[in-house]
GROMACS .gro file of C-alpha atoms in nm:
model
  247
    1UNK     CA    1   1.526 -10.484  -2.231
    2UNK     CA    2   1.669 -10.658  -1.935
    3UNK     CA    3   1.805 -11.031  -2.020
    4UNK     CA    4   1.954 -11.268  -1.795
    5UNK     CA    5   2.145 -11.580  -1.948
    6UNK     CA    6   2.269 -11.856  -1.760
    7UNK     CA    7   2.532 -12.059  -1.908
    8UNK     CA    8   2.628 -11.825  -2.199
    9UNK     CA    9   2.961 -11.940  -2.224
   10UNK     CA   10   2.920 -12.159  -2.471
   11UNK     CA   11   2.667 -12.400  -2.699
   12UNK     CA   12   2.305 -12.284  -2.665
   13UNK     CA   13   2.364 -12.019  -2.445
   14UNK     CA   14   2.571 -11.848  -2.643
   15UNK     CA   15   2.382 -11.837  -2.917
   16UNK     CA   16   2.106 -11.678  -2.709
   17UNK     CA   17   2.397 -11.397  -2.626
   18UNK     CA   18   2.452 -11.354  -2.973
   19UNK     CA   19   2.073 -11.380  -3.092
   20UNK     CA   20   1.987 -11.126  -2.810
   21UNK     CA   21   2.305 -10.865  -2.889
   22UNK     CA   22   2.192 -10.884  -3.216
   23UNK     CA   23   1.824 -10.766  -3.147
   24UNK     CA   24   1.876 -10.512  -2.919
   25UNK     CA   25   1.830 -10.138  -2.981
   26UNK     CA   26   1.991  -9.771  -2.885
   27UNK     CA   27   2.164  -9.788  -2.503
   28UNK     CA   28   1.855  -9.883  -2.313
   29UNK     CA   29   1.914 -10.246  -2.284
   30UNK     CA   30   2.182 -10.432  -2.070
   31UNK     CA   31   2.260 -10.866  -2.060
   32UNK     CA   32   2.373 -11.024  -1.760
   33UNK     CA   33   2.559 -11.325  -1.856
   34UNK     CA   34   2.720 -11.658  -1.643
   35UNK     CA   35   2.907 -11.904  -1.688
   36UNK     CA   36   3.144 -12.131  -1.431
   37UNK     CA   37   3.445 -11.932  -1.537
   38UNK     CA   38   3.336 -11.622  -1.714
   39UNK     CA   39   3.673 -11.535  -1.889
   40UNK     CA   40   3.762 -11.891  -1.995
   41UNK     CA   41   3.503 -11.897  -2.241
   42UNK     CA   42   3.411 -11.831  -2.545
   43UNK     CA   43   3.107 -11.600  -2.480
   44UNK     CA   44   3.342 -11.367  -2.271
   45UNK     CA   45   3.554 -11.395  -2.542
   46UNK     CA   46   3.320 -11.265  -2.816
   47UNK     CA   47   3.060 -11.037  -2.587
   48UNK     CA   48   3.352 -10.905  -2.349
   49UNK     CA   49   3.245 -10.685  -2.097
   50UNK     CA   50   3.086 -10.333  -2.158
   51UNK     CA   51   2.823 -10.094  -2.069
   52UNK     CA   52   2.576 -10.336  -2.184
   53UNK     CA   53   2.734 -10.684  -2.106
   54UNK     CA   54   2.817 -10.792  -1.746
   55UNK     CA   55   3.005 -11.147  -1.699
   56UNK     CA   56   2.879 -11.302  -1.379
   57UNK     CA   57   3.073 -11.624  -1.247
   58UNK     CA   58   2.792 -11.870  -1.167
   59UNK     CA   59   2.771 -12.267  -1.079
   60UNK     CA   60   2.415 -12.457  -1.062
   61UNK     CA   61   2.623 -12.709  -0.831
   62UNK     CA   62   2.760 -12.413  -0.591
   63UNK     CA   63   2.413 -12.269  -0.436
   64UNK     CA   64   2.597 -11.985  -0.300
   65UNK     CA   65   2.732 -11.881  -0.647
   66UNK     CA   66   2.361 -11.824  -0.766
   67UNK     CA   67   2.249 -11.623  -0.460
   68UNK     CA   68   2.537 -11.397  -0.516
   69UNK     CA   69   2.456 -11.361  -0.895
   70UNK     CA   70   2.133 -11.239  -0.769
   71UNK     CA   71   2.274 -10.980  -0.563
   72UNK     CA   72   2.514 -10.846  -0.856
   73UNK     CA   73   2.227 -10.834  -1.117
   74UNK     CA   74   1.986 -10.648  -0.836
   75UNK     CA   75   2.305 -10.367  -0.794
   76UNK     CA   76   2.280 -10.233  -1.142
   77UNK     CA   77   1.896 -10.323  -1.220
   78UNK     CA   78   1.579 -10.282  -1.024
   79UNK     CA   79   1.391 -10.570  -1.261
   80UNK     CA   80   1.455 -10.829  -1.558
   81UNK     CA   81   1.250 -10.836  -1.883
   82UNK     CA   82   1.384 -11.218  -2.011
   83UNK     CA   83   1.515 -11.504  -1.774
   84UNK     CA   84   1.678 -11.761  -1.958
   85UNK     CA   85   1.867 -12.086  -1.838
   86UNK     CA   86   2.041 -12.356  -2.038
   87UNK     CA   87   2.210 -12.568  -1.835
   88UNK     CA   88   2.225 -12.979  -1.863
   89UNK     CA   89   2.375 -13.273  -1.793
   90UNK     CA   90   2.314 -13.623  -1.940
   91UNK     CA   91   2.617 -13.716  -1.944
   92UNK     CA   92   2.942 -13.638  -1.823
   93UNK     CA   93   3.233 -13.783  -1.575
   94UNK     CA   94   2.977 -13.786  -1.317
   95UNK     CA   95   2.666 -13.943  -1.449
   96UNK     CA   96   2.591 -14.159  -1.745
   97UNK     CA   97   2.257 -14.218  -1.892
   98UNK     CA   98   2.100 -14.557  -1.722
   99UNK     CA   99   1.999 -14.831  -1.985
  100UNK     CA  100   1.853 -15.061  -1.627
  101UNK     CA  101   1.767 -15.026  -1.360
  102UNK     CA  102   2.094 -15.175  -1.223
  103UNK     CA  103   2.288 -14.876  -1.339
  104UNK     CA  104   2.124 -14.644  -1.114
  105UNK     CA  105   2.354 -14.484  -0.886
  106UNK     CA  106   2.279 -14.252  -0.601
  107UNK     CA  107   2.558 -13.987  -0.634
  108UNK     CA  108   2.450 -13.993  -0.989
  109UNK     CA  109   2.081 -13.893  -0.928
  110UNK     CA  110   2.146 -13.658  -0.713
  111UNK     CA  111   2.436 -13.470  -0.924
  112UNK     CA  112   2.173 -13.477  -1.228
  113UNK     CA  113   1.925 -13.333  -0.988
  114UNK     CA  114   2.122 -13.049  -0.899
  115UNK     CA  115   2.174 -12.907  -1.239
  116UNK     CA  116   1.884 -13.030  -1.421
  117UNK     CA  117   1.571 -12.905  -1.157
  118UNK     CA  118   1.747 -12.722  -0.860
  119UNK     CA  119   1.990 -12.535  -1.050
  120UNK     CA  120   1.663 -12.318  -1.243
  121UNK     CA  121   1.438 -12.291  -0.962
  122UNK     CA  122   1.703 -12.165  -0.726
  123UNK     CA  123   1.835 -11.866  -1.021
  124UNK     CA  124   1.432 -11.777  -0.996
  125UNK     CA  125   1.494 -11.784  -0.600
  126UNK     CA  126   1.791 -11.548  -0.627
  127UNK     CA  127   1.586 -11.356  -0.915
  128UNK     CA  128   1.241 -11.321  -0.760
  129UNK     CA  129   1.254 -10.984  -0.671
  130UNK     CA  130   1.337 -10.877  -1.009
  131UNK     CA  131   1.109 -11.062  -1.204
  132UNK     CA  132   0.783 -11.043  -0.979
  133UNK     CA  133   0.685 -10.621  -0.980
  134UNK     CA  134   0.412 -10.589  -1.246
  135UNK     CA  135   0.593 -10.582  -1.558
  136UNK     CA  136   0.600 -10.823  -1.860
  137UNK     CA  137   0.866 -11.079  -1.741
  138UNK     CA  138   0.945 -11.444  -1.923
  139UNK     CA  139   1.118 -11.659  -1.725
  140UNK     CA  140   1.212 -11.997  -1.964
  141UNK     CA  141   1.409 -12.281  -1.847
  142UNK     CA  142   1.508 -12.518  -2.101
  143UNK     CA  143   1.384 -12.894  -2.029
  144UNK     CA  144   1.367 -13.174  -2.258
  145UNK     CA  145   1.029 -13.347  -2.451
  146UNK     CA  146   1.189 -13.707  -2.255
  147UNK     CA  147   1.152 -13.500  -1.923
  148UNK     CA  148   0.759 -13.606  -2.007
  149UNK     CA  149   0.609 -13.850  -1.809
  150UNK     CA  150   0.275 -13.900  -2.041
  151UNK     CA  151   0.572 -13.900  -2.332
  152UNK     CA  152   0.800 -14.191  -2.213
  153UNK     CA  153   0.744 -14.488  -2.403
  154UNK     CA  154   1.126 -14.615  -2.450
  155UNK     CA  155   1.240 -14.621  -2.075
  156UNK     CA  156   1.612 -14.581  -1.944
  157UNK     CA  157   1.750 -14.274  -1.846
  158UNK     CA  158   1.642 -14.260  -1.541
  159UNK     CA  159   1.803 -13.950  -1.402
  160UNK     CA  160   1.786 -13.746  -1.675
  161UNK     CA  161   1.401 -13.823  -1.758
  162UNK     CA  162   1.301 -13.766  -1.328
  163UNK     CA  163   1.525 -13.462  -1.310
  164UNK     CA  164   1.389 -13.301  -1.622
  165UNK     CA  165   1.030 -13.415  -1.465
  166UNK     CA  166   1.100 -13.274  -1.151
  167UNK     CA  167   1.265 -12.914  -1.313
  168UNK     CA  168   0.896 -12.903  -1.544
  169UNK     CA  169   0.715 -12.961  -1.195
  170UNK     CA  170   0.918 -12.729  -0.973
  171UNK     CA  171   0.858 -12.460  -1.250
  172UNK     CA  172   0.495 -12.525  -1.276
  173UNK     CA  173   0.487 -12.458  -0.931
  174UNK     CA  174   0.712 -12.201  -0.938
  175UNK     CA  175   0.459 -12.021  -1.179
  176UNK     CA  176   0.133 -12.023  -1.003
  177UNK     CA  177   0.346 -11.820  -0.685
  178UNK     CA  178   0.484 -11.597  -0.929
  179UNK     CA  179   0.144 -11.491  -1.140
  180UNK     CA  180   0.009 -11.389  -0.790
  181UNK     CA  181   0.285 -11.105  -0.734
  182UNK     CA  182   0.330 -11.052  -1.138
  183UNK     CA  183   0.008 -11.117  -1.334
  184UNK     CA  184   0.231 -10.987  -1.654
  185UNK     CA  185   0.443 -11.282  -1.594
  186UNK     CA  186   0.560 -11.649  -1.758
  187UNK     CA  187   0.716 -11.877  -1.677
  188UNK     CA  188   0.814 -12.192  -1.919
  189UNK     CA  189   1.004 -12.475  -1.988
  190UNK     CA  190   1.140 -12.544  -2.326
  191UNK     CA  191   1.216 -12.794  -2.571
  192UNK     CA  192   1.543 -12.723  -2.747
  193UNK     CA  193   1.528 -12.995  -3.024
  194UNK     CA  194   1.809 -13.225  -3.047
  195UNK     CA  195   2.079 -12.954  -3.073
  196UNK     CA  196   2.457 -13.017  -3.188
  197UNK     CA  197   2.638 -12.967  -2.827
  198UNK     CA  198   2.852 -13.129  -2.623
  199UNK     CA  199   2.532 -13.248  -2.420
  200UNK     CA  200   2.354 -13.456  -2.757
  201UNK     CA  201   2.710 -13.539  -2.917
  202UNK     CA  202   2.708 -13.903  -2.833
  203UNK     CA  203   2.340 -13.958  -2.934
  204UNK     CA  204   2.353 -13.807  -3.259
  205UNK     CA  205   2.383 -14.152  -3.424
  206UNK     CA  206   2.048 -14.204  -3.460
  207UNK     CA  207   1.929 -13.873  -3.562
  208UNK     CA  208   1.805 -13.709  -3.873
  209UNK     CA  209   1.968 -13.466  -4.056
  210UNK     CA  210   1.729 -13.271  -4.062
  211UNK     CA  211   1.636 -13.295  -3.672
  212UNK     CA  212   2.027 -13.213  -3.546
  213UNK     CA  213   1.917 -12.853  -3.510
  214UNK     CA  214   2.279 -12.631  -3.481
  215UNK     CA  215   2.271 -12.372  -3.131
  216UNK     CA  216   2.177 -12.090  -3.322
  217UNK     CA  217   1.915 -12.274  -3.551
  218UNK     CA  218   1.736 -12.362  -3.189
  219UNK     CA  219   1.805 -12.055  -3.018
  220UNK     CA  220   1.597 -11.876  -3.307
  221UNK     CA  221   1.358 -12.106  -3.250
  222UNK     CA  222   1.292 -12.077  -2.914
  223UNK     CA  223   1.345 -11.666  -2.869
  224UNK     CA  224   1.035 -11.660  -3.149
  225UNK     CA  225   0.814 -11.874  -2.886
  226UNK     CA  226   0.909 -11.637  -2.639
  227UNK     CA  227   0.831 -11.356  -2.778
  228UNK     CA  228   0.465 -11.521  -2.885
  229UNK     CA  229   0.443 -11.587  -2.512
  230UNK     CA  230   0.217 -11.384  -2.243
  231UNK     CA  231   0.087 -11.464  -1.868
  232UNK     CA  232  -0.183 -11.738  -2.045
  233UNK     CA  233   0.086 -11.929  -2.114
  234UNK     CA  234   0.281 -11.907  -1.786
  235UNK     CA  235   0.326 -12.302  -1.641
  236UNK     CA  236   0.333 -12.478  -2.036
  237UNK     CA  237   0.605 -12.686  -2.184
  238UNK     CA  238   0.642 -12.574  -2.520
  239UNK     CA  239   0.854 -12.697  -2.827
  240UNK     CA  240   1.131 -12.552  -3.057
  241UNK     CA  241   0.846 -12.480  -3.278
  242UNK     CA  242   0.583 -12.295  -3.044
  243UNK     CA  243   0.363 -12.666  -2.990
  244UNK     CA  244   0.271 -12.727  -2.633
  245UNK     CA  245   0.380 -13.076  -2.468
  246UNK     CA  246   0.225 -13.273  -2.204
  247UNK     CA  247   0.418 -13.308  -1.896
   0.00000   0.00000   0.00000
């Protein structure tokens, strides 16, 4: 198997690495793995580089970066099996989740929007010739259930909630192109849970035990759905736990 992971230097990512080395079987299986600064992390760290790991320096926020990860991954592989990428922001030093309206700030929304919906659809750009000759190929994004429109019911968070909107709809789309050059393959976003990362650690107040899933508890999770997954299901939205959501 051929697996791409973006953002496997740390949190959820990782624990896809790890769930994924774990798995595979014999020689005939390779990972290509990114992060922003491959050796600084603590996936290079613990899946170093070998004959079946490559470390590929990648930034959602520098376009360039994710053409040229394209380029690397098509030198040593003529298609990929499993696309799968993590990356989020809800908060950080450049955006903060909006509680009204009058928080909303331009730079803001557009930062969010670059990682949260351009960042994916632009690694399937880069990717397309890999994943669209006729082979079984899953390419999941992970989303969020509050990227729902039907679903919102609470309001605030108005860049996260649109940019996690807009990443389900560009993938949708994404989708319906794809199944007409690869009827074998899907393409999804997920639901993670509420996972304990850097991303949920200042809303974890409020949550249940039982619902503060750890990385590797979710990334279980979600590599079972994927592996239940085939071309019916390409353009869903799909939970921790295999249920479809409603965008």
């Amino acid at each position: 198997m051929k697996i791409f992971i973006q953002g496997a230097g740390r949190g959820i990512g990782l624990a896809f690495a790890r769930h994924a080395s774990a798995s595979q079987q014999g020689d005939e299986w390779h990972m290509f793995l990114t992060a922003r600064n491959p050796e600084d992390s603590d996936g290079f760290k613990e899946l170093p580089p070998s004959a079946n790991i490559t470390w590929i320096a990648m930034d959602y926020l520098d376009p360039d970066s994710i053409t040229k990860a394209g380029m690397i991954v098509a030198a040593h592989s003529n298609q990929l099996d499993r696309v799968i990428s993590v990356a989020g922001v809800l908060r950080d030093p450049a955006v903060s989740p909006e509680k009204r309206i009058a928080d909303l700030d331009s730079a803001a929304m557009l930062y969010a929007y670059q990682i949260n919906a351009m960042g994916p659809v632009l690694l399937a750009k880069a990717l397309w010739p890999l994943i669209k000759g006729e082979h079984p190929a899953i390419f999941a994004s992970l989303s969020a259930r509050v990227g729902s429109i039907s679903d919102n019911r609470l309001g605030g968070w108005y860049a996260y909630r649109a940019s996690k909107a807009a990443q389900n709809q560009l993938l949708r789309t994404m989708s319906i192109e794809l199944a007409r050059y690869n009827p074998h393959a899907c393409v999804v976003t997920l639901h993670p849970g509420t996972v304990d990362t850097a991303l949920s650690k200042p809303f974890q107040a409020h949550v249940p035990a039982d619902k503060l899933f750890t990385a590797a508890y979710s990334a279980d999770c979600l590599w079972r759905v994927m592996d239940g997954l085939d071309a019916s299901d390409t353009g869903g939205f799909f939970a921790y736990d295999g249920s479809p959501i409603n965008y």
